[in-house]
PDB file of C-alpha atoms in Angstrom:
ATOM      1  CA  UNK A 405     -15.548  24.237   7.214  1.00  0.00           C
ATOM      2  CA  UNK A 406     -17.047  22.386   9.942  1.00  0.00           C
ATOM      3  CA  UNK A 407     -19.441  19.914   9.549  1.00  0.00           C
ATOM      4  CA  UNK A 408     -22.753  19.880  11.766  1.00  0.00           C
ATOM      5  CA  UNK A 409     -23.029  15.984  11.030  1.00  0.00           C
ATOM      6  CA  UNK A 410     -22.460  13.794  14.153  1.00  0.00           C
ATOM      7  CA  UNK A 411     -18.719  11.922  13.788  1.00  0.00           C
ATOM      8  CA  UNK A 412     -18.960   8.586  12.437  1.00  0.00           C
ATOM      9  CA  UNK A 413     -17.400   6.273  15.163  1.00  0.00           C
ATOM     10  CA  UNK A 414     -15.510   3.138  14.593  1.00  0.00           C
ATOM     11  CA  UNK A 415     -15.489   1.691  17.991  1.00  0.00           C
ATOM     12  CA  UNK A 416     -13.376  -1.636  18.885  1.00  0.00           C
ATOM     13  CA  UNK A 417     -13.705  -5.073  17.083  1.00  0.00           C
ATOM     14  CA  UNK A 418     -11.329  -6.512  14.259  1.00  0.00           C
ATOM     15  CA  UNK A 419     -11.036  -5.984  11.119  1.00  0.00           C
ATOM     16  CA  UNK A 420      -9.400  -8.640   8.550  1.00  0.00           C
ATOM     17  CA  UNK A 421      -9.674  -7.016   5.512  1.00  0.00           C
ATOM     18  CA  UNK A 422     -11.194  -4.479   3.080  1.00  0.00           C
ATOM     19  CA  UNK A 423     -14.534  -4.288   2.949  1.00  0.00           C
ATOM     20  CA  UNK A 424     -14.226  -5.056  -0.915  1.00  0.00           C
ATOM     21  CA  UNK A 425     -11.854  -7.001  -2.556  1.00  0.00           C
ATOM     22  CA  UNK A 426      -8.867  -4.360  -3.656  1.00  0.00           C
ATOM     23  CA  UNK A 427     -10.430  -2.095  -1.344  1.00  0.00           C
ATOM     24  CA  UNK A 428      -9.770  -0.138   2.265  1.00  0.00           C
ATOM     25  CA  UNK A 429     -10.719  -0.917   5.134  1.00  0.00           C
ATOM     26  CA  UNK A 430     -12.275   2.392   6.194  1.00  0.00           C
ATOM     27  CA  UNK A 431     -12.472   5.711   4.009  1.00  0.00           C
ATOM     28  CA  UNK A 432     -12.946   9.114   5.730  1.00  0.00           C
ATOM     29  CA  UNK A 433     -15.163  11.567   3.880  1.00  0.00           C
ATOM     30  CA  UNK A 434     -15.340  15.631   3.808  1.00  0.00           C
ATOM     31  CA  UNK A 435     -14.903  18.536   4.048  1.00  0.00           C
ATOM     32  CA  UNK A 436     -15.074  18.687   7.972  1.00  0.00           C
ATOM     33  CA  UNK A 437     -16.259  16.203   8.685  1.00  0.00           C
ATOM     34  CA  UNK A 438     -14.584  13.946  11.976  1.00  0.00           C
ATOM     35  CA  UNK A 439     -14.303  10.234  11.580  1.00  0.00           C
ATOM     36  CA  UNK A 440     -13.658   8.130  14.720  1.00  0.00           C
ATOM     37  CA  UNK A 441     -11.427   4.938  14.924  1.00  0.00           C
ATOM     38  CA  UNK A 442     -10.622   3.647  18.640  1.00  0.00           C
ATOM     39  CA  UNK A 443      -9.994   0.719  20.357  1.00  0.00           C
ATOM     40  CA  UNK A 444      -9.813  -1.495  16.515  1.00  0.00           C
ATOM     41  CA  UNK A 445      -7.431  -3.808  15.683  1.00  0.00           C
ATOM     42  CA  UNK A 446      -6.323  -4.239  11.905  1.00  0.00           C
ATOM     43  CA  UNK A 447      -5.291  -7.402  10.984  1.00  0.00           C
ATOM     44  CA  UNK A 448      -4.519  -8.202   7.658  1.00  0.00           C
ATOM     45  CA  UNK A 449      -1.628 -10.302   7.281  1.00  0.00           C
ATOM     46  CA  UNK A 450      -3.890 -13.364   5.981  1.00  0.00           C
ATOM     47  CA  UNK A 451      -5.032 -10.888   3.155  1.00  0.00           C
ATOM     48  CA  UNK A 452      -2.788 -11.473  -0.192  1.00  0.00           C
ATOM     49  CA  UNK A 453      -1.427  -8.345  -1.730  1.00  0.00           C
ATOM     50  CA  UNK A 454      -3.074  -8.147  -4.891  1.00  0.00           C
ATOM     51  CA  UNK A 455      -6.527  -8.169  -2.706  1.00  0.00           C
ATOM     52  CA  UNK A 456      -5.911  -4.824  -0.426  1.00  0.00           C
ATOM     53  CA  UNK A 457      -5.239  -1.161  -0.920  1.00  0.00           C
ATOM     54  CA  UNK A 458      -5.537   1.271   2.034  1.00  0.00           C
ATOM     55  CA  UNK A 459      -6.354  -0.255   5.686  1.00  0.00           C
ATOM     56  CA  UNK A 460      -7.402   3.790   6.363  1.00  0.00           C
ATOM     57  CA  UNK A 461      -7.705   6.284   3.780  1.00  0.00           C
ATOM     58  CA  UNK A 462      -9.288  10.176   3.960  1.00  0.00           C
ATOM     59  CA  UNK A 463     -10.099  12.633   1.121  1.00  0.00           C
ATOM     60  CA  UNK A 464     -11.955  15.717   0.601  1.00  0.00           C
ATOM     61  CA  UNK A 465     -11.204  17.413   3.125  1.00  0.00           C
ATOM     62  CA  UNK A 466     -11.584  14.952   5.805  1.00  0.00           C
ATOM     63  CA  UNK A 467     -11.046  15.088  10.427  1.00  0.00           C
ATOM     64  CA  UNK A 468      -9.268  11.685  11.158  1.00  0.00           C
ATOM     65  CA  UNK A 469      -8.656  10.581  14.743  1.00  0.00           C
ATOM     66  CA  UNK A 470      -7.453   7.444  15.625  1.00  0.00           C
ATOM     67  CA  UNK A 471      -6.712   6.523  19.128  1.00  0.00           C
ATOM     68  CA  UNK A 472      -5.319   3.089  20.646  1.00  0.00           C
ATOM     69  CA  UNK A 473      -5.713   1.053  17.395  1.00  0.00           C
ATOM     70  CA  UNK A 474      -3.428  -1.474  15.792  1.00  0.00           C
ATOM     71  CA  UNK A 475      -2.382  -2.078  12.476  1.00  0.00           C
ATOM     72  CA  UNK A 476      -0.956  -5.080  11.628  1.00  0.00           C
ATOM     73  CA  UNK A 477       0.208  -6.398   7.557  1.00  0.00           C
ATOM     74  CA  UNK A 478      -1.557  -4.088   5.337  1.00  0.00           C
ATOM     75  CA  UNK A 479       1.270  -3.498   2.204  1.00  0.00           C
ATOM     76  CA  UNK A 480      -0.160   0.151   3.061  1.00  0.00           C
ATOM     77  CA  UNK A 481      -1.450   1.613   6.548  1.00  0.00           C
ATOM     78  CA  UNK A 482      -2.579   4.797   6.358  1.00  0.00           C
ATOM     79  CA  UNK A 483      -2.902   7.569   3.430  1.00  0.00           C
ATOM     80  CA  UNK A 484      -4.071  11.072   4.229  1.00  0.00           C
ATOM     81  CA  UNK A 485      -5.514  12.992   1.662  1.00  0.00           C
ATOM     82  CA  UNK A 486      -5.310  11.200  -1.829  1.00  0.00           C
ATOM     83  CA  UNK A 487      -5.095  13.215  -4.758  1.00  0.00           C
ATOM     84  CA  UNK A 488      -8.692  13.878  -5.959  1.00  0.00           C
ATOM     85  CA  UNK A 489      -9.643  16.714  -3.655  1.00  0.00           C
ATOM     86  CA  UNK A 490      -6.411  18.773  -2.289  1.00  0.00           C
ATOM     87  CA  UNK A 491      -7.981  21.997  -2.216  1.00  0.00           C
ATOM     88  CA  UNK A 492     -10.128  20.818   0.247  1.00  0.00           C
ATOM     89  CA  UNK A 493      -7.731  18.798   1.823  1.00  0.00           C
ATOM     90  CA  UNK A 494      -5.604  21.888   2.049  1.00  0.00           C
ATOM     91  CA  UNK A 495      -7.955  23.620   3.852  1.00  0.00           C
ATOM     92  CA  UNK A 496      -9.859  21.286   5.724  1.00  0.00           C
ATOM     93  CA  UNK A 497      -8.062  17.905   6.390  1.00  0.00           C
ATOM     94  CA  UNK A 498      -6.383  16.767   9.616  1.00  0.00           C
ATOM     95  CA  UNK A 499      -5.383  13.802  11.298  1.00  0.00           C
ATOM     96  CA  UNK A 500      -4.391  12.947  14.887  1.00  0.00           C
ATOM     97  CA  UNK A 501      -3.078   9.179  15.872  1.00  0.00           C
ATOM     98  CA  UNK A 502      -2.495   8.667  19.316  1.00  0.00           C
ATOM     99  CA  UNK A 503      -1.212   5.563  20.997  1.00  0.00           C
ATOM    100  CA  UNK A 504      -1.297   3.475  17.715  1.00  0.00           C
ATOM    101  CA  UNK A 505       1.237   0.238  16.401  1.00  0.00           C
ATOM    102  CA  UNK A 506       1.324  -0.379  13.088  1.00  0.00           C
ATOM    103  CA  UNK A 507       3.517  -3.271  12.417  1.00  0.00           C
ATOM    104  CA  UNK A 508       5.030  -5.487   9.334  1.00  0.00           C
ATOM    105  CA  UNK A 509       3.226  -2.934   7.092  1.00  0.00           C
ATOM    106  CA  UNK A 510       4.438  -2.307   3.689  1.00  0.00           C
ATOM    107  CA  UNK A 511       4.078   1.317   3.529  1.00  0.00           C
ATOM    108  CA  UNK A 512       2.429   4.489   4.613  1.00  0.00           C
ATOM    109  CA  UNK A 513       2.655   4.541   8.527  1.00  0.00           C
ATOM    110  CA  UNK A 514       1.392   7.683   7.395  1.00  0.00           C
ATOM    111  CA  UNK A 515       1.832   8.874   4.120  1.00  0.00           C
ATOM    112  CA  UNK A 516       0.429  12.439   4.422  1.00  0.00           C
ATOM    113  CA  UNK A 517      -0.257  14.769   1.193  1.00  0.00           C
ATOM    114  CA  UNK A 518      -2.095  17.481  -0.030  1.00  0.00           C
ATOM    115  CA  UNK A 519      -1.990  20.201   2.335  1.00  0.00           C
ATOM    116  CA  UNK A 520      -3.280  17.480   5.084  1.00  0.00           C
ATOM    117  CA  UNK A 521      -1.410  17.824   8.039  1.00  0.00           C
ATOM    118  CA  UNK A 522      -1.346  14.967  10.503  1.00  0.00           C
ATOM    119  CA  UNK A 523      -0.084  14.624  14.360  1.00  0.00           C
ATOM    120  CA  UNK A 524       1.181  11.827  15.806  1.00  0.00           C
ATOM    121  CA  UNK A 525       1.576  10.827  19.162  1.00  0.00           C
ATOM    122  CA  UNK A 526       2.863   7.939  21.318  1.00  0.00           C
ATOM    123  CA  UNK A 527       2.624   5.546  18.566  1.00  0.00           C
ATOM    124  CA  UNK A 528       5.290   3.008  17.603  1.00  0.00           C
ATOM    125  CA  UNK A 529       5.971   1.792  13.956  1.00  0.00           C
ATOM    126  CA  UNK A 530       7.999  -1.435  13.742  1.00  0.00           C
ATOM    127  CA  UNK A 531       9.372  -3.242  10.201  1.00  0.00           C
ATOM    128  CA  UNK A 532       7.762  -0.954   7.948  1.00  0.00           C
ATOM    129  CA  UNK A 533       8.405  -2.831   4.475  1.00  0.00           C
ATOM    130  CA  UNK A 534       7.871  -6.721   5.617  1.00  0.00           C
ATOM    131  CA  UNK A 535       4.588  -6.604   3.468  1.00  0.00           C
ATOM    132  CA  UNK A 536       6.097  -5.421   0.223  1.00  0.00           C
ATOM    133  CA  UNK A 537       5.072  -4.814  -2.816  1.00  0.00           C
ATOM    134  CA  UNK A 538       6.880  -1.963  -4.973  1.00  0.00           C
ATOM    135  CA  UNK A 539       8.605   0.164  -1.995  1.00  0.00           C
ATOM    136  CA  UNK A 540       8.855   0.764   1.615  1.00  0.00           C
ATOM    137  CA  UNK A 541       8.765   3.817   4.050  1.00  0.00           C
ATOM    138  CA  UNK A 542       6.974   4.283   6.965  1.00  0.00           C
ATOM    139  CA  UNK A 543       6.180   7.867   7.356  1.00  0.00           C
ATOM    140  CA  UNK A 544       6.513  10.221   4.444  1.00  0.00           C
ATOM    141  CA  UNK A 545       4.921  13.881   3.610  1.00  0.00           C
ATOM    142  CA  UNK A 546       4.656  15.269   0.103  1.00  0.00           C
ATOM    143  CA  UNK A 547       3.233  17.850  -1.845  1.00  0.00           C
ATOM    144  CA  UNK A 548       2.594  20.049   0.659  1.00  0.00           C
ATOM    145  CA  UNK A 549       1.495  17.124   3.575  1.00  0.00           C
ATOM    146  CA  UNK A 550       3.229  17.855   6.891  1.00  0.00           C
ATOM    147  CA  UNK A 551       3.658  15.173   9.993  1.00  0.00           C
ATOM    148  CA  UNK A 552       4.134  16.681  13.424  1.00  0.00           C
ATOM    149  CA  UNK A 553       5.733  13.211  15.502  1.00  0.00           C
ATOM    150  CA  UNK A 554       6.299  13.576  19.413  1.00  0.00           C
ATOM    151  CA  UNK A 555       7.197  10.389  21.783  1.00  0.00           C
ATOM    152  CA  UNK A 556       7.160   8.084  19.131  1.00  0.00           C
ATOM    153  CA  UNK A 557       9.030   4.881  18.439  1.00  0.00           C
ATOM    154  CA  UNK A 558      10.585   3.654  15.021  1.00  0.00           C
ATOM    155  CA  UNK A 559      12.003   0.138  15.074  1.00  0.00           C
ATOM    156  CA  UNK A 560      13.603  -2.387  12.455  1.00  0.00           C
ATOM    157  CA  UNK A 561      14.737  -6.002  14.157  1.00  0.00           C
ATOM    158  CA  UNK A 562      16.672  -6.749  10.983  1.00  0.00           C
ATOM    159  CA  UNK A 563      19.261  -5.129   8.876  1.00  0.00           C
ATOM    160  CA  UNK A 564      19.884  -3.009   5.562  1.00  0.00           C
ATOM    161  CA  UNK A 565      19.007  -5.996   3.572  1.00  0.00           C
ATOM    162  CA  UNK A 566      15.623  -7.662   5.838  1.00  0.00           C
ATOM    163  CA  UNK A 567      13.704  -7.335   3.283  1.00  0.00           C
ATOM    164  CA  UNK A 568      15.572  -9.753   1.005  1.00  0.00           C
ATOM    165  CA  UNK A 569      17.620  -9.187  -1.987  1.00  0.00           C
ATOM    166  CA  UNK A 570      15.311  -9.156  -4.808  1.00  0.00           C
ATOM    167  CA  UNK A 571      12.447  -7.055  -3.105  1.00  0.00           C
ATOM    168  CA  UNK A 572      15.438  -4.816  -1.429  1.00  0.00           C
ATOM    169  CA  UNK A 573      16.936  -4.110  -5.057  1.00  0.00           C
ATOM    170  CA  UNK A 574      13.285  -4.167  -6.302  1.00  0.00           C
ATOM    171  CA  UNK A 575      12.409  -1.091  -3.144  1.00  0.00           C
ATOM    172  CA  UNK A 576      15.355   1.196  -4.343  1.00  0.00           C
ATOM    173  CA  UNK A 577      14.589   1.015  -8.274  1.00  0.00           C
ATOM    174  CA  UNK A 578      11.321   1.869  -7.068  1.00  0.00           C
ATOM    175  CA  UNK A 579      12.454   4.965  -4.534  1.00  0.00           C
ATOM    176  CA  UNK A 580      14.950   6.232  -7.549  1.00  0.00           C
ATOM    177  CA  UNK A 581      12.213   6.347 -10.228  1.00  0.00           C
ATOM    178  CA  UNK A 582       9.910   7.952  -8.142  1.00  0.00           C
ATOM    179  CA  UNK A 583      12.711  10.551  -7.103  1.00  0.00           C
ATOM    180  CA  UNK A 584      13.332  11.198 -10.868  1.00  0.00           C
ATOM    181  CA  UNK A 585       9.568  11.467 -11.271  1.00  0.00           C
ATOM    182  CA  UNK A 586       9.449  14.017  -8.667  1.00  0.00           C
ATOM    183  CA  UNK A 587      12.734  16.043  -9.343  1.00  0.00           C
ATOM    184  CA  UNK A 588      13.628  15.037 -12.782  1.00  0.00           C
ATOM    185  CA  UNK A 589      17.230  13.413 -13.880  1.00  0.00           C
ATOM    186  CA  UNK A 590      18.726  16.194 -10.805  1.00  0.00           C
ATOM    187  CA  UNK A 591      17.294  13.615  -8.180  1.00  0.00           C
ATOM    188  CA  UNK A 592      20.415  10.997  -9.493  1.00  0.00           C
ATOM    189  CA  UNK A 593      22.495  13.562  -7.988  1.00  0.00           C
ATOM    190  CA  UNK A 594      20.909  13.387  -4.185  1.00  0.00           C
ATOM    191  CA  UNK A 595      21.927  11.113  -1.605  1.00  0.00           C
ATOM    192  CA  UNK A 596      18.341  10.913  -0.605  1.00  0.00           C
ATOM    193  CA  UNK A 597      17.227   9.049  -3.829  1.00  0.00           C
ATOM    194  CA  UNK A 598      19.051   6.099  -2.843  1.00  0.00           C
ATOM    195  CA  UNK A 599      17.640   5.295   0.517  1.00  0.00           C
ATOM    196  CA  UNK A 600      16.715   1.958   1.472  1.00  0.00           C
ATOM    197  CA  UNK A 601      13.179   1.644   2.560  1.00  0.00           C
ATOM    198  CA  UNK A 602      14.028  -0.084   5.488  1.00  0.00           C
ATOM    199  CA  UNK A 603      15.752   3.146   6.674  1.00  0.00           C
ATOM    200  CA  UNK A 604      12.755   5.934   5.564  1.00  0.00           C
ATOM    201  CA  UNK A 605      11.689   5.709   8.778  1.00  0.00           C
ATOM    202  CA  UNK A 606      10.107   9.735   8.235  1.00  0.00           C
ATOM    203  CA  UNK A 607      10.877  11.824   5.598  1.00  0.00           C
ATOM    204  CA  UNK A 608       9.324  14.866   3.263  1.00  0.00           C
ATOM    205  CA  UNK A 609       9.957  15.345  -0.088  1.00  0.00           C
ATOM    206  CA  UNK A 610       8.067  17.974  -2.765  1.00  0.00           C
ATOM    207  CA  UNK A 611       7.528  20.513  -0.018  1.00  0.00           C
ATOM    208  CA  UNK A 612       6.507  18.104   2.409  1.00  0.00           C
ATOM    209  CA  UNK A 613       7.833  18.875   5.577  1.00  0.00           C
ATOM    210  CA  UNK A 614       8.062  16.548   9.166  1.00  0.00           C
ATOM    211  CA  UNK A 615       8.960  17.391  12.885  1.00  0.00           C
ATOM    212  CA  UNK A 616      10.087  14.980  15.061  1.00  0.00           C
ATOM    213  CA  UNK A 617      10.847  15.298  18.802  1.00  0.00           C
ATOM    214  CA  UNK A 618      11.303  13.068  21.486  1.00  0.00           C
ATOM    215  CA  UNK A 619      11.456   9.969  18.872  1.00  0.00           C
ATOM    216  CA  UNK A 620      12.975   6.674  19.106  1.00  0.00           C
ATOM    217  CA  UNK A 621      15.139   4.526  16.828  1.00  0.00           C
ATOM    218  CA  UNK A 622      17.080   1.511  17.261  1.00  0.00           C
ATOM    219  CA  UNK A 623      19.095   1.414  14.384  1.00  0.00           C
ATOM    220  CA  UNK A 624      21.398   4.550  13.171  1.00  0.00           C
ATOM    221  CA  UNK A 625      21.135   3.914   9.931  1.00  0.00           C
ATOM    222  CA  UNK A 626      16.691   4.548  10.378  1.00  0.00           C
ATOM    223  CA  UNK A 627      15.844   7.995   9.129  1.00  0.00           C
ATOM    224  CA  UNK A 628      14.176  10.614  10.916  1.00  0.00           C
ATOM    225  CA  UNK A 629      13.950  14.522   9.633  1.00  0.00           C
ATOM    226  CA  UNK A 630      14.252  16.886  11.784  1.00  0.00           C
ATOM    227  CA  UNK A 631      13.941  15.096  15.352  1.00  0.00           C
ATOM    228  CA  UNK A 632      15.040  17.086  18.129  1.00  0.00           C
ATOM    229  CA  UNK A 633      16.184  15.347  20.559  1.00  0.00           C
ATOM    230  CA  UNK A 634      16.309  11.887  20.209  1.00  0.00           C
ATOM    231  CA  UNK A 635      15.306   9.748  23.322  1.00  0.00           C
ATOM    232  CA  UNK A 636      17.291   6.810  24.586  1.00  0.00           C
ATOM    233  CA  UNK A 637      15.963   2.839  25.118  1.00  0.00           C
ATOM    234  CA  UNK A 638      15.242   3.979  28.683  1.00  0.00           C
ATOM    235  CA  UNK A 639      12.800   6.892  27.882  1.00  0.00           C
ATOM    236  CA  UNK A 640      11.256   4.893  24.705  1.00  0.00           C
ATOM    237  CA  UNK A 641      10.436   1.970  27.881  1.00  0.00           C
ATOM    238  CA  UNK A 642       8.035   4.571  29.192  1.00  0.00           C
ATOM    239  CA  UNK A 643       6.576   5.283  26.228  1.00  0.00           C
ATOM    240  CA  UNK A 644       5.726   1.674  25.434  1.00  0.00           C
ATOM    241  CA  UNK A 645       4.793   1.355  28.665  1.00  0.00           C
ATOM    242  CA  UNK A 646       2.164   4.066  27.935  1.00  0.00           C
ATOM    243  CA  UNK A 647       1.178   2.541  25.175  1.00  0.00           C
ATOM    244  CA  UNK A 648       0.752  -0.692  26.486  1.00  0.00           C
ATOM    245  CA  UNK A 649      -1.379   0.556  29.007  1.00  0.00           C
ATOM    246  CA  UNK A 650      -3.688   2.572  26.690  1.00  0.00           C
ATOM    247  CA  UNK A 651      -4.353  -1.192  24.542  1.00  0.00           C
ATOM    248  CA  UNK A 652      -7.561  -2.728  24.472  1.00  0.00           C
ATOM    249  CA  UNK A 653      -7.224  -5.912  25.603  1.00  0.00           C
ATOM    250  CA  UNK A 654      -8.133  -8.433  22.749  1.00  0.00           C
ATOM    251  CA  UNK A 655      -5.360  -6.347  21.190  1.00  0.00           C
ATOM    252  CA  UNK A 656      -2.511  -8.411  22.884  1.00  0.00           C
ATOM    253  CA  UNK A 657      -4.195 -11.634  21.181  1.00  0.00           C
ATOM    254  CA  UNK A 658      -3.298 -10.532  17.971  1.00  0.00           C
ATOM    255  CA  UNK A 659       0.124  -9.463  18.885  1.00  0.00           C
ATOM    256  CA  UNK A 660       1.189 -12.164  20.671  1.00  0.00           C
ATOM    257  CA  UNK A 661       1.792 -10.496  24.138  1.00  0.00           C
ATOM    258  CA  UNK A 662       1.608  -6.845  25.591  1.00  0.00           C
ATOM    259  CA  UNK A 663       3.229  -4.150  23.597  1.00  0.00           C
ATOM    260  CA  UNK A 664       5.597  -3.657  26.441  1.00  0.00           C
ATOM    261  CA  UNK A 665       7.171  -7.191  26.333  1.00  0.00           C
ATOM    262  CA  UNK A 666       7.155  -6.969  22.358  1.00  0.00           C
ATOM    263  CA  UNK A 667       9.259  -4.183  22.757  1.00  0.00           C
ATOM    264  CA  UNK A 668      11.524  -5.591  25.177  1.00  0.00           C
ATOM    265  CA  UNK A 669      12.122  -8.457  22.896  1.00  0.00           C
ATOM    266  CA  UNK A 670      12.557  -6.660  19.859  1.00  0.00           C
ATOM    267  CA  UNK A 671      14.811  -3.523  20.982  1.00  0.00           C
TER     268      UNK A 671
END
């Protein structure tokens, strides 16, 4: 289906919060019909946990494009499709990020489902898990969600344990129950159920399924299915660099400094 409504644009400016309190920060609507983000910066790390849900969410069948935005402490970033409509997410819904950073998120730097498939490009996704609440990953497809990544970057700046002790022991309960829940009492027998957060960097479960090429990671430990090849420090440099230069510039306010230099100092 293709909607003959005009796309709703989201065009620059910040955003500090949901627009109600336990809320998103922007929901895309279906079937077919193409939602807009560019040029936005996401800032919610002054927003407490309990008070947020998605900073972008689509159902029903929803187009999402997202180009040169930032996304910076939401517990969870971005969540296509979500559960109520998958037939027409099946058939309908699709995403494309493009020269995004989503950083110190909790989770979902996408979390794709449903059928929806999503494509991202040139977009770096640094300490996924720093805003937690019950588990961290940063991308993940499931039930039938796919994630096509190409030049993008996938950083930690701490180790196995960054998240702490408590919410580290807290983040693998959490990632074995919902294994079990998914696969029943066989999950205890896969490796996979006992994944750190820090290190689900993108993954598929449930007939999800990701592609990865051209990617970045700075640790060995981070996870990423399916990535042929991996890219060295030297190539990911010119694909921050591409990034960088793609930025609005009120974006580097809220960061601190360009993307470049942030990921000089943090690779």
């Amino acid at each position: 289906m293709i909607s003959t409504a005009l796309p709703t644009e989201y065009r620059g400016g910040v955003c500090t919060g949901p627009t109600t309190p336990e809320g998103d920060g922007i929901v895309a609507s279906g079937p077919g019909h193409v939602t807009i983000i560019s040029d936005k910066v996401f800032d919610w790390r002054d927003v407490p946990t309990s008070q947020q849900d998605e900073v972008v969410s689509s159902a029903d069948g929803a187009t999402v494009r997202i180009q040169r935005c930032i996304i910076i402490g939401g517990i969870k970033a971005l969540l296509a499709g979500n559960g109520d409509h998958p037939g027409n997410d099946a058939r309908y819904a699709r995403w494309d990020l493009e020269d995004c950073v989503i950083m110190d998120a909790g989770r979902r730097c996408p979390e794709v489902q449903d059928g929806v498939k999503l494509t991202m490009r040139r977009c770096w996704i640094h300490n996924w898990g720093r805003r937690f609440d019950v588990r961290a990953f940063a991308g993940w497809a499931h039930r039938g969600g796919k994630i096509v990544a190409e030049d993008c970057l996938f950083t930690q700046d701490g180790g196995l344990f960054s998240l702490g002790l408590r919410d580290t022991v807290t983040d693998m309960a959490n990632h074995i129950g919902q294994a079990v829940n998914d696969r029943g009492l066989g999950a205890l027998l896969r490796l996979r159920t006992y994944l750190p957060g820090v290190c689900r960097a993108l993954t598929a479960d449930t007939g999800g399924l990701v592609l990865a090429t051209r990617c970045f990671r700075n640790r060995p430990w981070i996870r990423i299915d399916n990535c042929d090849p991996f890219i060295s420090r030297r190539d990911a440099i010119v694909i921050a660099e591409h990034i960088d230069a793609a930025m609005p510039l009120h974006a580097h306010n809220y960061l601190g400094r360009s993307v470049l230099e942030l990921f000089y100092a943090l690779t």
